[in-house]
C-alpha positions as MATLAB code, in Angstrom:
seq = 'MGDTYSHGHHASVLKSHEWRTAENSAGYLLPHLAEGQRLLDVGCGPGTITADLARRVAPGEVVGIDPSAEVVERAQALGGEHANLRFAVGDVYALDLSDDSFDVVHAHQVLQHLSDPVAALREVRRVLAPGGTLAVRDSDYGAFTWHPASPGLTRWLELYHQLTARNGAEADAGRRLGEWVRAAGFTDVTVSSSTWTFADAESRAWWGGMWADRVHRSAFRDQVVAYGLSDDDEIGELSAAWQAWADEPDGFFAVLHGEVLAHP';
ca = [
     249.568  135.119  129.486;
     249.483  134.549  126.500;
     252.841  135.544  124.659;
     252.581  134.695  121.146;
     256.432  133.105  120.074;
     257.610  135.034  116.970;
     259.527  131.630  116.114;
     257.334  128.721  116.625;
     258.113  125.084  116.920;
     259.289  124.986  113.178;
     261.424  121.786  112.075;
     263.790  124.645  110.868;
     263.729  126.432  114.489;
     264.178  123.261  116.983;
     266.837  122.290  114.568;
     269.080  125.494  115.979;
     267.252  124.962  119.448;
     268.800  121.136  119.665;
     272.055  122.534  118.158;
     272.781  124.290  122.306;
     274.277  122.473  124.965;
     275.449  123.516  128.630;
     278.817  123.724  127.384;
     277.788  126.465  124.417;
     275.202  128.437  125.437;
     275.397  128.176  129.460;
     279.014  128.822  130.444;
     278.311  130.741  133.322;
     276.679  129.195  135.456;
     278.246  125.669  135.056;
     281.076  127.314  137.526;
     278.055  127.562  139.892;
     276.762  124.160  139.901;
     277.188  121.082  142.631;
     275.888  117.778  142.665;
     272.825  117.168  144.209;
     271.433  121.042  143.586;
     267.589  120.727  142.516;
     267.601  123.077  139.184;
     264.258  124.029  137.320;
     265.004  125.102  133.691;
     262.183  127.602  132.615;
     261.687  127.557  128.686;
     263.238  124.945  128.494;
     262.793  123.913  124.873;
     264.211  119.957  123.264;
     265.228  120.042  126.379;
     269.472  119.044  125.304;
     271.061  121.923  127.588;
     268.678  120.504  130.922;
     269.734  117.064  129.822;
     273.930  118.216  130.024;
     272.110  120.485  133.148;
     270.996  117.430  134.670;
     274.337  115.333  134.088;
     276.356  118.109  136.365;
     273.804  118.228  139.161;
     273.204  114.422  139.543;
     271.901  113.267  141.583;
     269.919  116.374  142.178;
     266.260  116.513  140.521;
     265.959  118.640  137.343;
     262.711  119.727  136.575;
     262.243  121.414  132.617;
     259.088  123.005  131.518;
     257.468  124.651  128.306;
     254.477  126.327  127.069;
     254.626  123.949  124.297;
     252.959  119.948  124.171;
     254.347  119.446  121.459;
     258.297  120.200  122.316;
     258.069  118.533  125.827;
     256.991  115.683  124.303;
     260.307  115.956  122.413;
     262.026  116.628  125.241;
     260.871  114.028  127.209;
     262.552  110.941  124.316;
     265.569  112.522  125.496;
     264.945  113.123  129.396;
     264.513  109.348  129.600;
     267.994  108.982  129.233;
     268.539  110.561  132.680;
     266.868  109.352  136.168;
     267.057  112.607  137.429;
     265.334  114.795  134.933;
     261.909  115.449  133.737;
     259.679  116.977  131.807;
     256.099  118.924  131.381;
     253.921  121.647  130.361;
     254.754  124.838  132.469;
     253.537  128.346  132.694;
     256.439  130.906  133.425;
     253.825  133.071  135.040;
     252.307  130.317  137.358;
     254.702  127.550  138.067;
     253.088  124.599  139.547;
     255.061  124.382  141.966;
     256.150  124.919  146.058;
     258.213  128.145  147.033;
     261.346  127.773  147.906;
     261.771  123.844  145.603;
     265.031  124.688  143.756;
     268.702  125.821  143.923;
     269.113  126.788  140.713;
     266.600  128.085  138.237;
     267.378  128.758  134.462;
     266.105  130.575  131.057;
     267.754  130.511  128.154;
     266.620  132.559  125.845;
     263.394  133.003  127.155;
     262.717  136.529  128.975;
     263.280  137.993  124.768;
     259.649  136.910  124.144;
     257.358  137.532  126.933;
     255.114  140.314  127.402;
     255.761  141.053  130.816;
     259.861  139.334  132.129;
     259.358  141.098  135.497;
     256.432  139.179  136.189;
     257.944  135.984  135.090;
     260.989  136.457  136.819;
     258.747  137.730  140.495;
     257.206  134.039  139.823;
     261.234  132.824  139.392;
     262.180  134.222  142.476;
     259.343  132.634  144.741;
     260.422  128.960  143.435;
     264.141  130.045  144.365;
     265.168  128.216  148.044;
     266.688  130.798  150.328;
     270.715  131.435  148.565;
     270.200  130.032  145.405;
     270.732  131.318  142.291;
     269.120  132.723  138.974;
     270.465  132.254  135.387;
     269.052  134.452  132.241;
     270.690  134.573  129.184;
     269.447  136.444  125.629;
     270.806  137.644  122.970;
     270.569  141.112  121.363;
     269.289  141.057  118.008;
     270.651  145.062  117.613;
     273.949  143.756  119.027;
     274.446  140.693  116.127;
     277.287  141.923  114.035;
     278.121  140.724  110.681;
     280.173  140.419  107.307;
     280.143  141.249  104.579;
     277.437  143.738  104.079;
     274.007  142.356  103.700;
     271.514  144.812  102.812;
     268.980  141.424  102.866;
     270.292  141.186  106.475;
     269.927  144.558  107.570;
     265.705  143.906  106.087;
     265.513  140.242  107.641;
     266.932  142.169  111.326;
     264.267  145.126  110.823;
     261.471  143.073  110.612;
     262.645  141.116  113.022;
     262.469  144.082  115.773;
     259.340  144.795  114.038;
     257.461  141.987  114.758;
     259.089  141.316  118.281;
     257.725  144.886  118.743;
     253.853  143.799  117.125;
     254.110  140.706  119.472;
     254.823  143.331  123.191;
     258.407  141.216  123.528;
     261.628  142.662  123.403;
     264.416  141.295  120.635;
     266.610  143.247  122.504;
     266.335  141.636  126.072;
     270.155  140.931  125.928;
     270.787  143.687  127.571;
     267.581  144.917  129.909;
     268.583  141.404  132.068;
     270.124  143.234  134.542;
     267.332  146.124  134.584;
     264.582  143.217  134.758;
     266.430  141.078  137.176;
     266.394  143.562  139.622;
     263.111  145.434  139.414;
     261.758  141.550  139.994;
     263.766  141.782  143.487;
     267.054  140.061  142.995;
     270.055  140.960  145.045;
     273.835  140.721  144.407;
     272.998  140.837  139.966;
     276.409  140.205  138.599;
     275.904  140.659  134.423;
     278.067  139.207  131.796;
     277.944  138.335  127.936;
     279.245  136.160  125.468;
     278.710  135.834  122.287;
     278.457  132.823  119.462;
     280.534  133.470  116.440;
     279.842  131.979  112.960;
     282.861  132.034  111.450;
     283.663  129.457  109.193;
     282.771  126.871  106.240;
     280.993  124.376  108.155;
     279.218  126.615  110.911;
     278.592  129.702  108.548;
     276.592  126.586  105.849;
     275.189  125.354  109.150;
     274.278  129.204  110.664;
     273.403  130.385  107.694;
     271.870  127.263  106.069;
     269.668  127.610  108.780;
     267.931  130.577  108.448;
     267.402  130.281  104.954;
     265.035  127.975  105.958;
     263.694  129.503  109.275;
     262.788  133.030  107.109;
     259.951  130.952  104.908;
     259.139  128.310  107.084;
     258.563  129.636  110.444;
     256.079  131.830  112.307;
     258.271  134.607  111.319;
     257.191  134.276  107.908;
     253.654  133.658  108.674;
     253.756  136.582  111.117;
     255.555  139.313  109.207;
     252.409  138.011  106.292;
     249.605  138.583  108.589;
     250.741  141.575  110.051;
     251.599  143.016  106.736;
     254.895  143.633  107.177;
     256.257  141.918  104.512;
     254.983  139.401  101.541;
     256.396  136.143  100.338;
     258.665  137.820   97.437;
     260.328  139.946  100.330;
     260.667  136.675  102.472;
     262.044  134.726   99.384;
     264.655  137.925   98.578;
     265.467  137.241  102.739;
     265.976  133.892  102.915;
     268.169  134.296   99.436;
     270.580  136.615  101.361;
     271.014  134.267  104.166;
     272.134  131.609  102.030;
     274.386  134.092   99.995;
     275.873  134.938  103.092;
     276.703  131.416  104.470;
     277.865  131.021  100.636;
     280.750  133.848  101.933;
     284.056  132.713  102.215;
     284.891  134.867  104.274;
     281.431  135.461  106.455;
     281.217  136.411  110.251;
     278.055  136.592  112.535;
     278.411  136.946  115.876;
     274.986  137.176  118.538;
     275.806  138.896  121.873;
     274.651  137.476  124.527;
     273.167  139.488  127.921;
     274.077  137.241  130.447;
     272.376  137.231  134.361;
     273.659  135.563  137.962;
     271.525  136.231  140.564;
     269.840  135.580  144.442;
     266.464  136.143  145.968;
];
């Protein structure tokens, strides 16, 4: 399927993706990993989480797939450090992988961007071995919380919801993961949640500065303008709002994620 990725792969986007690690983004999965497991990371992006997972299940084989050849090439530079890790371009709706071939399938911030997440999960279920583990985690934009109040950030969030709806995606995926996983035929479904929190000077500068850059340089800007949802004047205001939040000495931002562990 030709899903449209609302963020794109500009350097300002990959900056946030490369910050992610197994520790800060897959903590709910880590207790369930063991040496020798074969693991598939769907929508692996630049591979920072994937590489961490590869270290934890070595010598088990780890495969990271992503639909973007550009991003896979970037991940391969990292993967060279791990003999048990490889990356490939792949389609989650049609995996070029054998039935029952992985002990663990992991997907981080993937389902929210798909037009048919249940179909993708059914395909993932096909490649999971009996007794295997599915681990999915997605943010829930509607549950984002920040302080102090910011009309600019409120408008940014409104625009992002409009954009993802236009692209056939689901910005509030975190709350729907359990529903989708059960619809795909998984059992023993455990739902949890966790947050990324940015509330000190260093993390505010990074998170706010990154978004100030992203809103006017990434595919977000290109798409909302192309769809007639916004214009460059407003985009400039949103970027400034993000920077103003980053400069707030009492600024707080929490990103809520839904998480699911399940079995085929």
